[in-house]
Short mmCIF file of C-alpha atoms in Angstrom, two decimals:
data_model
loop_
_atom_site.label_atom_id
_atom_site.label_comp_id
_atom_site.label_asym_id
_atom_site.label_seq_id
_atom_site.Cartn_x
_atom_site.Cartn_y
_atom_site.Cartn_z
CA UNK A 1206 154.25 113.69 85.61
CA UNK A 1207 156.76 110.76 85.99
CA UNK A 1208 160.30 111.87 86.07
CA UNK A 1209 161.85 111.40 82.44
CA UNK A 1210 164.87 109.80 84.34
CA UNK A 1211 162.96 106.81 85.85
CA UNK A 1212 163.47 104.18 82.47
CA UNK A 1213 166.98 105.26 82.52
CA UNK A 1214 167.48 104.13 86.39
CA UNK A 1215 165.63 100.67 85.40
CA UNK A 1216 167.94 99.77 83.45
CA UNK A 1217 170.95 100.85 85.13
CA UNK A 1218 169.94 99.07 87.88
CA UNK A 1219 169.18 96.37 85.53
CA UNK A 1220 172.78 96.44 84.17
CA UNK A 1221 174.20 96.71 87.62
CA UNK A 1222 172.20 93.33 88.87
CA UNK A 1223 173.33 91.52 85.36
CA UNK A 1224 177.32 92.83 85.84
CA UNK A 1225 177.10 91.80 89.73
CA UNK A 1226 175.68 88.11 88.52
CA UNK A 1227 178.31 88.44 86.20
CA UNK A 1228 181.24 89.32 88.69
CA UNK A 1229 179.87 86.72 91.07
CA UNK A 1230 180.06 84.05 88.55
CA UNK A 1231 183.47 84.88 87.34
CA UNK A 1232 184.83 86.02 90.22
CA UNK A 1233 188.19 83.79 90.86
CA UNK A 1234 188.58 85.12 87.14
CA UNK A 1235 188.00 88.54 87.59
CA UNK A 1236 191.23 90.85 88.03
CA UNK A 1237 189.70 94.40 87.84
CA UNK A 1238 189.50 96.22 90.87
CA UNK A 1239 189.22 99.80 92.35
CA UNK A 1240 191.70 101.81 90.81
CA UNK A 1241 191.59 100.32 87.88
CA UNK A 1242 191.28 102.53 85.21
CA UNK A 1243 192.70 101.40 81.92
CA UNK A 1244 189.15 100.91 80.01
CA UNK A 1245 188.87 104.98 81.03
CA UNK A 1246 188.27 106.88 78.15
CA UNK A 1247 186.75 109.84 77.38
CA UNK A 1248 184.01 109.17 75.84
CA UNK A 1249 180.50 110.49 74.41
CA UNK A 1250 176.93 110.25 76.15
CA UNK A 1251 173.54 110.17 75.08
CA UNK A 1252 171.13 112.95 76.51
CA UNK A 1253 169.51 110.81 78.95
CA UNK A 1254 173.07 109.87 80.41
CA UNK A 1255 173.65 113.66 80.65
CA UNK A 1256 170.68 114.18 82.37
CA UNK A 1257 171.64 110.84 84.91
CA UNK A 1258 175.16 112.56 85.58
CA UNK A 1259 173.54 116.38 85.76
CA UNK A 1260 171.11 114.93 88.75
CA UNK A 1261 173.53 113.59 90.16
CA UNK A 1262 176.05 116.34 90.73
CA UNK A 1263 173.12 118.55 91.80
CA UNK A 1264 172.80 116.33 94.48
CA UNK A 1265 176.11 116.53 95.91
CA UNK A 1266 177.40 119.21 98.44
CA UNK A 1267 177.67 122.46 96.05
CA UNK A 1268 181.35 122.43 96.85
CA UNK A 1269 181.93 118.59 95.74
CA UNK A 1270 180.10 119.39 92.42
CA UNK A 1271 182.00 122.65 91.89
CA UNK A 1272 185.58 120.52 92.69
CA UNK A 1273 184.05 117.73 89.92
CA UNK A 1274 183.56 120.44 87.53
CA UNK A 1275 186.47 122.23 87.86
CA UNK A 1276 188.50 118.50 87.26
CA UNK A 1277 186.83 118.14 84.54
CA UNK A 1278 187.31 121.76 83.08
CA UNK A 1279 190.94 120.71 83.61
CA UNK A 1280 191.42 117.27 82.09
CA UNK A 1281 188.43 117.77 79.15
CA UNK A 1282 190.09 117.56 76.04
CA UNK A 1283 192.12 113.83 76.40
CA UNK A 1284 192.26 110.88 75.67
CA UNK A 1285 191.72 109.80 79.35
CA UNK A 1286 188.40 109.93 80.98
CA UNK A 1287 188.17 113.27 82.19
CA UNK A 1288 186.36 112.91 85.31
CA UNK A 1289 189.12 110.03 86.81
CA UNK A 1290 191.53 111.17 89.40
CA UNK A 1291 193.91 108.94 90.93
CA UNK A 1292 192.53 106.51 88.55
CA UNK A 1293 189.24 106.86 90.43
CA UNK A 1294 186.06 107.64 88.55
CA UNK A 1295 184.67 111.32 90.80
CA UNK A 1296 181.17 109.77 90.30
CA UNK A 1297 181.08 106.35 90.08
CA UNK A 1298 177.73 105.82 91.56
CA UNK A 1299 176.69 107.89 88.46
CA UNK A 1300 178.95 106.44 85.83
CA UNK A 1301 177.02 105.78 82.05
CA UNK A 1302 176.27 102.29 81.29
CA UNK A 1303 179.62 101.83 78.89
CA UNK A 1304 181.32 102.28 82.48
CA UNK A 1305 179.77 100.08 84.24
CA UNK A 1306 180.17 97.34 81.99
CA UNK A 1307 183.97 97.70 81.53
CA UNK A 1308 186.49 94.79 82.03
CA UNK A 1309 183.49 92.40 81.49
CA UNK A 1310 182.77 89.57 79.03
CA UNK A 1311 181.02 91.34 76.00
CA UNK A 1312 179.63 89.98 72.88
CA UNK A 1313 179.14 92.54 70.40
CA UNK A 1314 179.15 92.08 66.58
CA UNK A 1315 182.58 93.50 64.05
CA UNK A 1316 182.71 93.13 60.67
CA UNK A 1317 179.75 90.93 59.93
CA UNK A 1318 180.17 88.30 63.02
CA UNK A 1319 180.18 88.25 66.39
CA UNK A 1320 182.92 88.18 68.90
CA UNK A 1321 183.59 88.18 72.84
CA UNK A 1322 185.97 90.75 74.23
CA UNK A 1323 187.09 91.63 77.93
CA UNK A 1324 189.85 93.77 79.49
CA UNK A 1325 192.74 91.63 78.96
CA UNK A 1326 194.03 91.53 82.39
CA UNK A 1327 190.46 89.48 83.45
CA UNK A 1328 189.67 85.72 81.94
CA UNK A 1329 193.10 84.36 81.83
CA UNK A 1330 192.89 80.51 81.47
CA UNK A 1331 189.31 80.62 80.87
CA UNK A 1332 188.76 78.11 77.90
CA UNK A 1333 184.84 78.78 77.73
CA UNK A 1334 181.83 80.95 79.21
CA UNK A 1335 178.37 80.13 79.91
CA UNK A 1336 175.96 82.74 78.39
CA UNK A 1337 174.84 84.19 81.43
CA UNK A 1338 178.59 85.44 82.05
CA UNK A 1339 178.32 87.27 78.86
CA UNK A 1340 176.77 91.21 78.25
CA UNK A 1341 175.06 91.46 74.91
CA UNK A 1342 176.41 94.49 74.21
CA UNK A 1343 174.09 94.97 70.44
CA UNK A 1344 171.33 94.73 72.75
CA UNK A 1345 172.12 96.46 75.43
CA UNK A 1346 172.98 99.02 73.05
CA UNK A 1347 169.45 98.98 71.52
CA UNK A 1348 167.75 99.48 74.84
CA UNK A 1349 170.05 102.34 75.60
CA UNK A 1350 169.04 104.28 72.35
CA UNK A 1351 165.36 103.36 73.22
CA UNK A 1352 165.05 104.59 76.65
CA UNK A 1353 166.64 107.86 75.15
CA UNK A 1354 164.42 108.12 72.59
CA UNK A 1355 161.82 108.02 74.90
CA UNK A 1356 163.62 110.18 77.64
CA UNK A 1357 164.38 113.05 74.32
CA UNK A 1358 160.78 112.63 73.89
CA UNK A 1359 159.80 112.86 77.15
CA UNK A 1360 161.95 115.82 78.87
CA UNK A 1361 161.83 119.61 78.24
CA UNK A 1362 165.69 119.57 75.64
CA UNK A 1363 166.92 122.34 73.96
CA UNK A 1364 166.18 121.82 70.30
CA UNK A 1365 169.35 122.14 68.88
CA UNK A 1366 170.48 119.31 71.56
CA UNK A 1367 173.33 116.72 69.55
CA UNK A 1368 172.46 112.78 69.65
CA UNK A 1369 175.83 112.15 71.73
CA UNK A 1370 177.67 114.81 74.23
CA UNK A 1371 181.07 114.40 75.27
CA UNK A 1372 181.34 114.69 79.10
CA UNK A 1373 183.22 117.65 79.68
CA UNK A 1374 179.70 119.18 77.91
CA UNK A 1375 177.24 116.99 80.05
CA UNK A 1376 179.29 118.29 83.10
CA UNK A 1377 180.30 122.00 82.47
CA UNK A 1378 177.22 123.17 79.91
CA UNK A 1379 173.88 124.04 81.91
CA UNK A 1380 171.74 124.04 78.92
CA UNK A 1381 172.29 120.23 78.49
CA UNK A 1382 171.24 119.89 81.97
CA UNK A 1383 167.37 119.51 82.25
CA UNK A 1384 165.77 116.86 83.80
#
């Protein structure tokens, strides 16, 4: 059987080709950098992003993944993202999709129309933007829900599983851990 997981990885690598276009593009405009962490919030995950992140950490040395979960055990409950430290995400080869979008031009629609938002610290004395330097975020939105429809539809999930988990749970709780 094909691994649930494998749409998921599409499009992330999808996202990451789009955002590295993106950063390419804009690049003299660009001010994020490593270390950055200002866009890091704690935030919620869909199922198949919990699944991403639980692979992930069950790759890693048994001690890494313990140290990750015991940082999280002890910054869950902020405002902050709970797995940064030193304003470094712990796995940013496995960050969700929001992450890796951050700081960005995104188009997204708010009451009724459309605007373009980005971390304030990138764009400065940018007048205009071509398209293809902006992230749809409605429809990237709309694939993410589809691909975990299809991954909830797909993969072996607790019945009582919620839509969204907050990341201290798709870290520290096993049960939302199946792949």
């Amino acid at each position: 059987m094909e691994n649930p997981l494998n749409n998921y990885r599409q499009l992330v690598a999808r996202v990451d080709a789009l955002c590295r276009g993106i950063e390419e593009a804009l690049q003299d405009k660009i001010n994020c950098s490593e270390g950055c962490s200002s866009c890091c919030t704690a935030i919620t995950l869909f199922p198949v992003e919990t699944a991403a992140l639980a692979a992930y950490l069950e790759a890693l040395p048994t001690a890494q993944a313990a140290a990750i979960r015991e940082h999280v055990r002890e910054h869950a409950g902020g405002e902050r993202c709970p797995l940064l430290s030193d304003d470094r995400c712990l796995v940013y080869d496995a960050r969700p999709l929001i992450c890796r979008t951050h700081g960005l031009p995104i188009l997204f629609t708010e009451n009724g129309g459309q605007r373009v938002d980005c971390c304030p610290r990138n764009l400065s004395g940018c007048d205009s933007l071509s398209g293809s330097t902006v992230i749809q975020l409605d429809r990237l939105n709309e694939l993410l829900v589809a691909v975990n429809a299809l991954y909830r539809s797909q993969a072996d999930l607790p019945e009582d599983l919620p839509e969204r988990l907050t990341i201290a749970q798709a870290v520290l709780d096993a049960k939302h851990q199946t792949e």
